[in-house]
GROMACS .gro file of C-alpha atoms in nm:
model
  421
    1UNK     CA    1  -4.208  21.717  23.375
    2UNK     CA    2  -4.438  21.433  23.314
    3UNK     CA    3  -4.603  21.702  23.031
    4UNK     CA    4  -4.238  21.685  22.870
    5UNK     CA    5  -4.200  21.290  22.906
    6UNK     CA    6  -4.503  21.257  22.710
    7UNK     CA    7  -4.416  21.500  22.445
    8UNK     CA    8  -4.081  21.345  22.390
    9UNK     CA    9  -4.190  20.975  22.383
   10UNK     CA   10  -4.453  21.090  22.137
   11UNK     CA   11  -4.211  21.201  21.924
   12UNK     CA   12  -3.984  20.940  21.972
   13UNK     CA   13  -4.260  20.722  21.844
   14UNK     CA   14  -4.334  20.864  21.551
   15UNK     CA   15  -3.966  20.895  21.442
   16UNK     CA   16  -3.902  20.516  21.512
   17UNK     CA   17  -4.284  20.467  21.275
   18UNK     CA   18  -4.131  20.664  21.003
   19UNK     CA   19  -3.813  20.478  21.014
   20UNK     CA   20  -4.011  20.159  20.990
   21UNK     CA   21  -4.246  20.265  20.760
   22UNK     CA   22  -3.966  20.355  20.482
   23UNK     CA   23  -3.764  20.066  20.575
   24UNK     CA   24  -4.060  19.774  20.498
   25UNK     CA   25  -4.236  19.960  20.228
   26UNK     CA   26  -3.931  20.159  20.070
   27UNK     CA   27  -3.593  19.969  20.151
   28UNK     CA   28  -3.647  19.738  19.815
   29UNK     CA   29  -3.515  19.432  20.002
   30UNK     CA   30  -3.735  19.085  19.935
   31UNK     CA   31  -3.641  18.992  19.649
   32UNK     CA   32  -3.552  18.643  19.456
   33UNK     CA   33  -3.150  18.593  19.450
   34UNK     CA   34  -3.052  18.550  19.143
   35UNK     CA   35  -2.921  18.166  19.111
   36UNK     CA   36  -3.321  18.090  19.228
   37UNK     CA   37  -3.563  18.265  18.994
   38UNK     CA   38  -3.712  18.057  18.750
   39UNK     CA   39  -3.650  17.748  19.007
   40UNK     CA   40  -3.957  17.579  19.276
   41UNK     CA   41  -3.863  17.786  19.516
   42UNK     CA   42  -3.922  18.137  19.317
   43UNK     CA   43  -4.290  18.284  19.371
   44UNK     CA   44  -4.354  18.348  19.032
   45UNK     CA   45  -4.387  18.026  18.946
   46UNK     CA   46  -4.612  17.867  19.159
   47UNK     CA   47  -4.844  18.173  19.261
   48UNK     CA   48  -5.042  18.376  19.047
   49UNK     CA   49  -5.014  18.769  18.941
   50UNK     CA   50  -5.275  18.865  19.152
   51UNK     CA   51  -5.207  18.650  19.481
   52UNK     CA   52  -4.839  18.762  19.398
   53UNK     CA   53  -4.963  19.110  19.437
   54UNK     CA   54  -5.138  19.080  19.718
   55UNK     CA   55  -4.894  18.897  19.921
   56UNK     CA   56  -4.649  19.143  19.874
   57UNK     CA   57  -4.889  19.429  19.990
   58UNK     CA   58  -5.086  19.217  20.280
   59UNK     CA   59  -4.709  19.109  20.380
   60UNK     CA   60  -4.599  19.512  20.396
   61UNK     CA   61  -4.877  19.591  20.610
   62UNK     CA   62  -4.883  19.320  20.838
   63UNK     CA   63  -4.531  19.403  20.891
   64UNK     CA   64  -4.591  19.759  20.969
   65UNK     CA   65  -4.845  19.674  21.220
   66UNK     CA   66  -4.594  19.436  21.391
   67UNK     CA   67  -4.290  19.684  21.423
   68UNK     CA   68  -4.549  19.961  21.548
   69UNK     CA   69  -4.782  19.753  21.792
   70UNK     CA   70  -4.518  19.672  22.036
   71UNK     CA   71  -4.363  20.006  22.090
   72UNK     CA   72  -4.728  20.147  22.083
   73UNK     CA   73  -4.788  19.903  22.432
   74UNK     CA   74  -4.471  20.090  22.560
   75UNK     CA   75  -4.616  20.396  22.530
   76UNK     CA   76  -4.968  20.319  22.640
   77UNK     CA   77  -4.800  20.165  22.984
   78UNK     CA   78  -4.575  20.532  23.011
   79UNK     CA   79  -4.878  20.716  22.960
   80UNK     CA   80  -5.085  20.503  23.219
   81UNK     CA   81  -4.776  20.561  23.450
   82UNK     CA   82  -4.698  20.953  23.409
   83UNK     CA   83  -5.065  21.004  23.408
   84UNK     CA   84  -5.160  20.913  23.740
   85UNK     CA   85  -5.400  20.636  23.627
   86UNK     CA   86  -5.211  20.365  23.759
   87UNK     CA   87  -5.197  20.517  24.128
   88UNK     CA   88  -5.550  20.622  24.097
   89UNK     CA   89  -5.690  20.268  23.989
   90UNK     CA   90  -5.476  20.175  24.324
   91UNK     CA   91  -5.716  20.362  24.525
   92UNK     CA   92  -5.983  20.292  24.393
   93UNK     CA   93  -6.000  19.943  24.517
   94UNK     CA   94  -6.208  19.861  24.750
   95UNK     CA   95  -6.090  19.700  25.107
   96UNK     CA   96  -5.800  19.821  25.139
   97UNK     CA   97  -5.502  19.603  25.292
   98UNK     CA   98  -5.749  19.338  25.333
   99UNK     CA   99  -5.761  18.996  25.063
  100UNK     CA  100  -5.488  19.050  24.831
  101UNK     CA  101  -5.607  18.865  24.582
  102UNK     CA  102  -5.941  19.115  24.582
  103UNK     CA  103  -5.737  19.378  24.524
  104UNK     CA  104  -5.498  19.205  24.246
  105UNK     CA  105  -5.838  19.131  24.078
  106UNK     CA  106  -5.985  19.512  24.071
  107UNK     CA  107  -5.656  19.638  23.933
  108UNK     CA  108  -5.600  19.354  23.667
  109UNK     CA  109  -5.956  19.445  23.548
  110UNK     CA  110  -5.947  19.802  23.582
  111UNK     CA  111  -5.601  19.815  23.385
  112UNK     CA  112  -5.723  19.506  23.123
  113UNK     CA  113  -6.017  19.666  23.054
  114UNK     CA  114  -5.840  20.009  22.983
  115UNK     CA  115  -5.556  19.871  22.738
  116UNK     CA  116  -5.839  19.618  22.536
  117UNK     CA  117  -6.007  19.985  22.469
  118UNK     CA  118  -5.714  20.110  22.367
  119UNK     CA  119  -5.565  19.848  22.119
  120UNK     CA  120  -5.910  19.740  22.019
  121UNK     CA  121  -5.910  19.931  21.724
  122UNK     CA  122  -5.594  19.826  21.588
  123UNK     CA  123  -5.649  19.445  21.653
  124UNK     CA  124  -6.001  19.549  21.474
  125UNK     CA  125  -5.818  19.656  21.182
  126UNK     CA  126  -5.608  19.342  21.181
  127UNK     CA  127  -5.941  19.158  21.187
  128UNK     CA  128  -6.073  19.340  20.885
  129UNK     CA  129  -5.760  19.349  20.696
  130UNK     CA  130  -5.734  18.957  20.727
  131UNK     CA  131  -6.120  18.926  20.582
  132UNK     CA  132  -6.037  19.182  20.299
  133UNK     CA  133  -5.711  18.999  20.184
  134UNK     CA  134  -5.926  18.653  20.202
  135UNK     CA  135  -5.726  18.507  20.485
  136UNK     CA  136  -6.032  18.536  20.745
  137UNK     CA  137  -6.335  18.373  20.695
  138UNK     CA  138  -6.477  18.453  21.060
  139UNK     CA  139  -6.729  18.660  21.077
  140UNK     CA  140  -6.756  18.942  21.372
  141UNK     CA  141  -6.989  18.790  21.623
  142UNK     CA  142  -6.698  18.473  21.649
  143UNK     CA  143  -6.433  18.689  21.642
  144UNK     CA  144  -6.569  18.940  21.915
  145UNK     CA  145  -6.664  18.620  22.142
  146UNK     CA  146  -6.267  18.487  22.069
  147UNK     CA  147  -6.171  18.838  22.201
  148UNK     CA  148  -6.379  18.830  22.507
  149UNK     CA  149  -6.258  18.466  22.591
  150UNK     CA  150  -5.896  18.598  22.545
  151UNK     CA  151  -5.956  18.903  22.794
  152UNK     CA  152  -6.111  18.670  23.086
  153UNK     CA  153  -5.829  18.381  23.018
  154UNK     CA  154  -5.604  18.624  23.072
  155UNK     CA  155  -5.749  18.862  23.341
  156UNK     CA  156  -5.769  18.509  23.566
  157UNK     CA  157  -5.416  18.424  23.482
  158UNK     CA  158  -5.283  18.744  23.533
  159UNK     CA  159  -5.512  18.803  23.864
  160UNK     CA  160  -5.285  18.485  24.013
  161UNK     CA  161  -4.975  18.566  23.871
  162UNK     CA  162  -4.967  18.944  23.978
  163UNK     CA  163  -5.116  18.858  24.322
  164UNK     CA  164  -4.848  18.586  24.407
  165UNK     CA  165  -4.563  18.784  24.216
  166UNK     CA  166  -4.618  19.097  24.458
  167UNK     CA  167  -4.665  18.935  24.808
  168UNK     CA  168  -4.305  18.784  24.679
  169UNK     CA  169  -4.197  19.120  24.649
  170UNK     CA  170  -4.340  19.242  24.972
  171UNK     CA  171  -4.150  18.953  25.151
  172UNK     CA  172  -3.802  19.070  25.041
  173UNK     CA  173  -3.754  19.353  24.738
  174UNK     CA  174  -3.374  19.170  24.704
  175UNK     CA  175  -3.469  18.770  24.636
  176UNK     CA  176  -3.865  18.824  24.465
  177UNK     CA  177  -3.761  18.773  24.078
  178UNK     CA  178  -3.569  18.393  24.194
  179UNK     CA  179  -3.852  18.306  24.408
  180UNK     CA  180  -4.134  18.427  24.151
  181UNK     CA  181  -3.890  18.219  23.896
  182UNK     CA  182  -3.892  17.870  24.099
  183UNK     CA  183  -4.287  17.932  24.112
  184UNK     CA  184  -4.343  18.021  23.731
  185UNK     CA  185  -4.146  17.667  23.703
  186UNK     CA  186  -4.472  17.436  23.823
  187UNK     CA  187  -4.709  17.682  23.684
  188UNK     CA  188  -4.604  17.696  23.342
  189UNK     CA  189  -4.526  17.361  23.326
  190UNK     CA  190  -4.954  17.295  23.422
  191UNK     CA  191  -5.080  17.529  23.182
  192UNK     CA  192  -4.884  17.345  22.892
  193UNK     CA  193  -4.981  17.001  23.020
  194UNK     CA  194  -5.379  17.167  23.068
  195UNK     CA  195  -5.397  17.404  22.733
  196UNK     CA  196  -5.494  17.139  22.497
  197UNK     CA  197  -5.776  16.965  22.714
  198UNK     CA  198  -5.903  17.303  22.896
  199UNK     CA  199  -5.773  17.621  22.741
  200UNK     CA  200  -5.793  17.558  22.337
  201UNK     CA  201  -6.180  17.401  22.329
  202UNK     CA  202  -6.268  17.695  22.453
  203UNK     CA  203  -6.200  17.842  22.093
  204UNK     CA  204  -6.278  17.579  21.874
  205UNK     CA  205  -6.382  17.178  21.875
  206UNK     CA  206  -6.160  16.926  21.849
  207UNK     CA  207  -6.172  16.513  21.797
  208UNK     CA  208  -6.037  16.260  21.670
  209UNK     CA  209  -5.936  16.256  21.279
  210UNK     CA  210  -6.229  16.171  21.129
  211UNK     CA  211  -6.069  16.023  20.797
  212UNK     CA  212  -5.957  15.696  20.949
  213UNK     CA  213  -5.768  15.569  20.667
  214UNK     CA  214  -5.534  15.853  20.717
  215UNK     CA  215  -5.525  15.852  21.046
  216UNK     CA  216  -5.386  15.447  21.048
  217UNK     CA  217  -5.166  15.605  20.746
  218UNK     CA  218  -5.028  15.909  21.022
  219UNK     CA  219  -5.002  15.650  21.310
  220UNK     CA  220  -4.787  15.400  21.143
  221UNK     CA  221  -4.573  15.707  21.078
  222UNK     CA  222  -4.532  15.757  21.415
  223UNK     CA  223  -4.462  15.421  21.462
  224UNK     CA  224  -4.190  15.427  21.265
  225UNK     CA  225  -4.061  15.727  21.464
  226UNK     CA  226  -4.117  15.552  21.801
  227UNK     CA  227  -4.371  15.813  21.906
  228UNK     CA  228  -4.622  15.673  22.159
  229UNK     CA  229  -4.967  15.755  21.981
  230UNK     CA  230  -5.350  15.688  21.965
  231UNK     CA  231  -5.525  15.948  21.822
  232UNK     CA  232  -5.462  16.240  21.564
  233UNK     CA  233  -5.690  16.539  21.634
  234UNK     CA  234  -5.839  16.780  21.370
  235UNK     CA  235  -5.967  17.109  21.472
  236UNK     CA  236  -6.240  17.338  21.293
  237UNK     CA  237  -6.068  17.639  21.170
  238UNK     CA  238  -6.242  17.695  20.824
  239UNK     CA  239  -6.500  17.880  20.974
  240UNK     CA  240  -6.235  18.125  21.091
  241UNK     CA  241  -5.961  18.099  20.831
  242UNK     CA  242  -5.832  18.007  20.514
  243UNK     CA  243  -5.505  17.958  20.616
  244UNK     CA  244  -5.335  17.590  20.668
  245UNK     CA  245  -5.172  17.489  21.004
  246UNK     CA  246  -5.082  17.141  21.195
  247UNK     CA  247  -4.897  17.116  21.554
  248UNK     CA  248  -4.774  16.981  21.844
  249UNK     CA  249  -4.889  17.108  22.195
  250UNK     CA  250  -4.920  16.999  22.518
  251UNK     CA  251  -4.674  16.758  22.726
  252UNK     CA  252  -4.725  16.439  22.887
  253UNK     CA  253  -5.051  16.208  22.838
  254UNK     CA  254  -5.213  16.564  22.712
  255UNK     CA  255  -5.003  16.613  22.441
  256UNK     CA  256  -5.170  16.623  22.077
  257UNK     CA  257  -5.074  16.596  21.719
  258UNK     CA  258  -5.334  16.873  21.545
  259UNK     CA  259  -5.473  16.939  21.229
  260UNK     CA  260  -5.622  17.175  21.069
  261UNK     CA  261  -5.977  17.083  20.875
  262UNK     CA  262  -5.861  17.374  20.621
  263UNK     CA  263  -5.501  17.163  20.618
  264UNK     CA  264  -5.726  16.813  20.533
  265UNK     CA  265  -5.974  16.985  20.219
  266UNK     CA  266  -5.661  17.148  20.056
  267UNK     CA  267  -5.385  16.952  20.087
  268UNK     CA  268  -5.314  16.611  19.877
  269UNK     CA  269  -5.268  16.328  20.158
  270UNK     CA  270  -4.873  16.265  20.069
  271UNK     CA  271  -4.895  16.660  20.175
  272UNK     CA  272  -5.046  16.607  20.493
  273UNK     CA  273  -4.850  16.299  20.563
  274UNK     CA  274  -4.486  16.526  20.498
  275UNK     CA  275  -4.658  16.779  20.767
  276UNK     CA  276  -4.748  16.490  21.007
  277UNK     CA  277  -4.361  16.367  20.942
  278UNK     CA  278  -4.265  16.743  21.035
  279UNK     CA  279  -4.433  16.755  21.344
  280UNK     CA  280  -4.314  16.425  21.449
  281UNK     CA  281  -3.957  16.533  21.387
  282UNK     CA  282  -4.016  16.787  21.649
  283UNK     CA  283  -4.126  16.495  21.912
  284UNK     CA  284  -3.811  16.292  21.812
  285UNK     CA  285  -3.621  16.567  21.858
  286UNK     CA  286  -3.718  16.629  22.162
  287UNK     CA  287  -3.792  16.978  22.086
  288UNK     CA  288  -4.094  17.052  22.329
  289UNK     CA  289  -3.863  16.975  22.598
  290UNK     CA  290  -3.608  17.182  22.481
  291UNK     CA  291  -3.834  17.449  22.452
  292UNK     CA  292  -3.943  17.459  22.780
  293UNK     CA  293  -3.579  17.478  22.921
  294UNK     CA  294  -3.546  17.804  22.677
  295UNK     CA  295  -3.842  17.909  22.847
  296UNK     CA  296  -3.765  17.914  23.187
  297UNK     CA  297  -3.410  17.984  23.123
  298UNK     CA  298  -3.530  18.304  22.938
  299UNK     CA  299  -3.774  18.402  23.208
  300UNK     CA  300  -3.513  18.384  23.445
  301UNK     CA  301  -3.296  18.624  23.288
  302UNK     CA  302  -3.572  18.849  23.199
  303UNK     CA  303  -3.679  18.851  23.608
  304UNK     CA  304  -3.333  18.906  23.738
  305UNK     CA  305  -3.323  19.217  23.446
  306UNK     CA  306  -3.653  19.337  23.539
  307UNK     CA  307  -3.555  19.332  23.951
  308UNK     CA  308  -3.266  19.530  23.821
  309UNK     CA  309  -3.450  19.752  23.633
  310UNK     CA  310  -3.748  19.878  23.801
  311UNK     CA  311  -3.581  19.992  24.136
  312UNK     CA  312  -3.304  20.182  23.929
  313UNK     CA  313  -3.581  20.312  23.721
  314UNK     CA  314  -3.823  20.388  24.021
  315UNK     CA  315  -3.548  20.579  24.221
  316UNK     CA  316  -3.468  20.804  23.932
  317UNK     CA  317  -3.762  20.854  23.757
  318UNK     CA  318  -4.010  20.697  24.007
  319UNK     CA  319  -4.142  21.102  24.017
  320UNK     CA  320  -4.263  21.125  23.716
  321UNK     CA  321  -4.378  20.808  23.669
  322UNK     CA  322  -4.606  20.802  23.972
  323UNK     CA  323  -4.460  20.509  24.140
  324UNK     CA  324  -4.429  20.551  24.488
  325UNK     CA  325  -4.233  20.261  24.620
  326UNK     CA  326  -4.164  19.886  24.443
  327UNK     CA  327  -4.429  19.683  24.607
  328UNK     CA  328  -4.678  19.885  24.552
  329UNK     CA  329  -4.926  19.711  24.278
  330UNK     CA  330  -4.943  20.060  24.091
  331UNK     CA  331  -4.564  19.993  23.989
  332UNK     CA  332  -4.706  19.713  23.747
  333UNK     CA  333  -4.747  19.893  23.427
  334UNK     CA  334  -4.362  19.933  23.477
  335UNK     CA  335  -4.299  19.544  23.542
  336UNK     CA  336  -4.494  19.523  23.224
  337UNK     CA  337  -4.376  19.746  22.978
  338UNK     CA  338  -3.983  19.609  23.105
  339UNK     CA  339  -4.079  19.255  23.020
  340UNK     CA  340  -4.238  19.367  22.671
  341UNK     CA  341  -3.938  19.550  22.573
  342UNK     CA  342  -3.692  19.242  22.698
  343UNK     CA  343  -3.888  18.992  22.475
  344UNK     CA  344  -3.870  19.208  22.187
  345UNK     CA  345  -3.513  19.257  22.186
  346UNK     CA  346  -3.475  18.882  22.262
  347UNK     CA  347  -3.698  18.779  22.002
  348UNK     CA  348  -3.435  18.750  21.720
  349UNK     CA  349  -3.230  18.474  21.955
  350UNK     CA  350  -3.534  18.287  22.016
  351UNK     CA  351  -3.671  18.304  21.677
  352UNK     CA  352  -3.311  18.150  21.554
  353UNK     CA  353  -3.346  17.873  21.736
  354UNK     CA  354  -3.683  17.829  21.677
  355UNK     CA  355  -3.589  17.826  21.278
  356UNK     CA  356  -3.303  17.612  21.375
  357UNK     CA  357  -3.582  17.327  21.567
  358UNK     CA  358  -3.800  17.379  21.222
  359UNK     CA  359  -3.485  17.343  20.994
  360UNK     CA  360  -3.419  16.989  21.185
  361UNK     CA  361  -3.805  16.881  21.126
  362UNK     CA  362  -3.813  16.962  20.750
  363UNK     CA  363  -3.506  16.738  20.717
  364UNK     CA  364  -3.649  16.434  20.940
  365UNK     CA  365  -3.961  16.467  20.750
  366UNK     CA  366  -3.793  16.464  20.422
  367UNK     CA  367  -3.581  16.159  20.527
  368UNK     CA  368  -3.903  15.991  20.659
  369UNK     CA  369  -4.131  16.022  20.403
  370UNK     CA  370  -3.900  16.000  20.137
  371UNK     CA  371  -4.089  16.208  19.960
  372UNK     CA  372  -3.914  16.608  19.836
  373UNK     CA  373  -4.179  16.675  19.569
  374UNK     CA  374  -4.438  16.623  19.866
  375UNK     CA  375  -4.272  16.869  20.070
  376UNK     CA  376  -4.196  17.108  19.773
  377UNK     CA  377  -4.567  17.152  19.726
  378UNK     CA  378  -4.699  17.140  20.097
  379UNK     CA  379  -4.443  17.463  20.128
  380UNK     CA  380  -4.566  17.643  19.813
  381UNK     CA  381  -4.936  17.575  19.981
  382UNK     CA  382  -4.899  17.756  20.278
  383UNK     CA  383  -4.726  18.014  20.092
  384UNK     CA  384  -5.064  18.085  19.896
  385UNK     CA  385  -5.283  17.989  20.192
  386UNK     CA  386  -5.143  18.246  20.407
  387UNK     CA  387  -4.995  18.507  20.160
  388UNK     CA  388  -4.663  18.455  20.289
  389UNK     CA  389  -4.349  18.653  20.219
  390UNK     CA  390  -4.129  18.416  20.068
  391UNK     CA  391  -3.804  18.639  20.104
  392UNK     CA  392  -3.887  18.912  20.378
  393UNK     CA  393  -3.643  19.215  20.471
  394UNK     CA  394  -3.370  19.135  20.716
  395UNK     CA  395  -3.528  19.252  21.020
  396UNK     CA  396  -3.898  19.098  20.970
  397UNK     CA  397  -3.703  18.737  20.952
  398UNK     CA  398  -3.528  18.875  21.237
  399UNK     CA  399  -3.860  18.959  21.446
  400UNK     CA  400  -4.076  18.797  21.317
  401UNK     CA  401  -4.019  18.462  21.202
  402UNK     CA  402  -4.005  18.137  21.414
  403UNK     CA  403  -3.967  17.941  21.082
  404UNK     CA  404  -3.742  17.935  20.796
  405UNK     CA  405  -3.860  18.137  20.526
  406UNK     CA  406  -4.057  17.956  20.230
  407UNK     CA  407  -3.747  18.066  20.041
  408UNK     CA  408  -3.517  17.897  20.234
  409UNK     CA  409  -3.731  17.553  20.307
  410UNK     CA  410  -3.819  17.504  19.875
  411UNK     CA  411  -3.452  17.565  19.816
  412UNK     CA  412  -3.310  17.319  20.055
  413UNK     CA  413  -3.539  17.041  19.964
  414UNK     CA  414  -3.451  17.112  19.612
  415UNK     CA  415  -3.097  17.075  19.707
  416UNK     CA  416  -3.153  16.746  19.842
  417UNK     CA  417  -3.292  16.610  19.515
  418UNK     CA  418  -3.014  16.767  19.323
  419UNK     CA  419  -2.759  16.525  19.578
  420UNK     CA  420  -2.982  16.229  19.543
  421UNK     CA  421  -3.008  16.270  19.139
   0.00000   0.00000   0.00000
């Protein structure tokens, strides 16, 4: 049975690859309407041949690798389910019934170390086909020690959450998902208010803007807005990328306004003074906040699924799957492939209002920097910093973007002058 599982999910797979495959690099769909070619917001005029060319085939296969990756993770989690491997990295820990947390941390590991095996090839090739397409300017050593910092962040977070999460569940199978919910609430709320002092210098180095004339420039800014601020921080990314970023993170007394060092050398300073205004439209608008609430609001939903999920799942097919009861820790690969597939199906609602939140920011940046040709050329910029898809297919803006498209942002900016002249 399991033999047949495997066969048929397989299978499954590659149909749903081939689908994708034809449908990003055969479907025709991308291109400039009509009414917009030949305007600021139409590729061909403010990007090359060649870095037209190449965003259009870096785009394709980026795109590829998104659509596959995540249904790839379902499979590897079936296969470490119908395989046994789960239950057998159950008994292989040591102490049995004895310091939970112990035992939470010799799974974790066991299964962490097994999956970064697995997908280390393909986020390999997404290393190498960022450095080939000039995007990535890190070389392997700092990339390798970025992936080894990502697997123990993790493994620690995950050794907590998974411990806590199933003593919940061995408490009462019914009530777990509400109770792990009103415990996710502190704990996510501290890792936000800790991941800009603790969590991100672990990556890179970050201080104060060193160009102090800008920085006075960016704080009155944020005066203007009402935004409580001492400091700008810059962070240095150009030995790791080409691409151009700024952002807000953290809450509280932690949180940070942060740019880029490859966002200071490229961009002229009304350019980084529009993104500043951006980013501060997302603190007026209280959009951090809001976030959060989406957050939790989401992971509730997705808990109360998952508890209805996995014993439905576990009594039917619990068999084939090697699960032997709920509570037992080998039932996690279930818990996790569940949760994957709920975020990808609700990724299109988040990523709508996420577009929505960016949508508002353009507009109280344009409004408080007064300044559309600014904005105009800070959005063509990242367009040939990052080799962005100006127009992507239907589904990609679906799944994959959190922003407007470039498309979308030129055009609307361009609108606004048109109403002003």
């Amino acid at each position: 049975m399991a033999k047949k599982w495997g066969i048929r999910a397989l299978l499954l797979f590659g149909v749903y690859a081939l689908a994708m495959y034809y449908y990003i690099f055969h479907n025709g769909s991308g291109d400039i309407p009509a009414a917009l070619k030949g305007t600021v917001a139409d590729p061909h005029v403010f990007m090359s041949g060649r870095e037209l060319y190449l965003s259009e085939e870096y785009s394709k296969i980026k795109n590829f690798l998104f659509f596959v990756a995540t249904p790839f993770e379902w499979l590897v989690y079936l296969f470490i389910l119908i395989t046994g491997l789960s239950l057998a990295f159950e008994r292989w820990i040591p102490l049995q019934n004895k310091w939970a947390i112990l035992q939470s941390a010799v799974y974790v590991f066991l299964l962490s170390l097994l999956t970064f095996i697995v997908f280390f090839p393909l986020e390999f090739f997404r290393y190498v086909l960022s450095k080939n397409y000039g995007i990535s300017t890190q070389s392997f050593n700092s990339w390798m020690r970025d992936n080894v910092i990502d697997f123990w962040v993790n493994f620690g977070m995950t050794v907590v959450i998974v411990t806590v999460l199933y003593w919940l569940i061995n408490k009462s199978t019914k009530k777990w998902w509400f109770n792990a919910w009103l415990l996710m609430i502190p704990f996510s709320i501290f890792l936000m208010f800790i991941q800009p002092v603790v969590i991100d210098p672990l990556y890179n180095d970050f201080y104060p803007l060193t160009n102090k004339d800008l920085e006075t420039k960016i704080l009155s800014l944020a005066e203007q807005a009402n935004i409580p601020t001492e400091h700008v921080y810059e962070v240095n990314m150009a030995e790791k990328t080409n691409a151009l970023n700024a952002y807000v993170t953290g809450i509280g007394s932690n949180a940070r306004i942060v740019l880029w060092d490859t966002t200071l050398n490229r961009l002229s300073e009304n350019e980084i003074l529009f993104i500043m205004a951006h980013e501060m439209g997302h603190y007026v608008e209280k959009h951090i906040y809001f976030g959060i609430a989406g957050y939790l609001l989401t992971m509730l939903i997705g808990l109360w699924l998952t508890a209805r999920l996995m014993p439905w799942i576990i009594i039917h097919f619990g068999r084939v799957l090697k699960i032997k009861r709920l509570n037992a820790i080998h039932s996690l690969p279930l818990f996790l492939l569940i949760t994957s597939f709920l975020l990808f199906v609700s990724s299109p609602l988040s990523n709508y209002i996420s577009r929505y939140q960016e949508t508002r920011a353009d507009l109280y940046a344009i409004e408080l920097v007064d300044d559309p040709e600014a904005a105009i050329s800070t959005f063509q910029e990242l367009t040939k910093a990052g080799l962005s898809e100006v127009n992507p297919p239907l589904l990609v803006k679906w799944f994959r973007y959190s922003h407007p498209t470039m498309l979308e942002r030129i055009s609307k900016v361009a609108n606004e002058i048109g109403k002003e002249e």
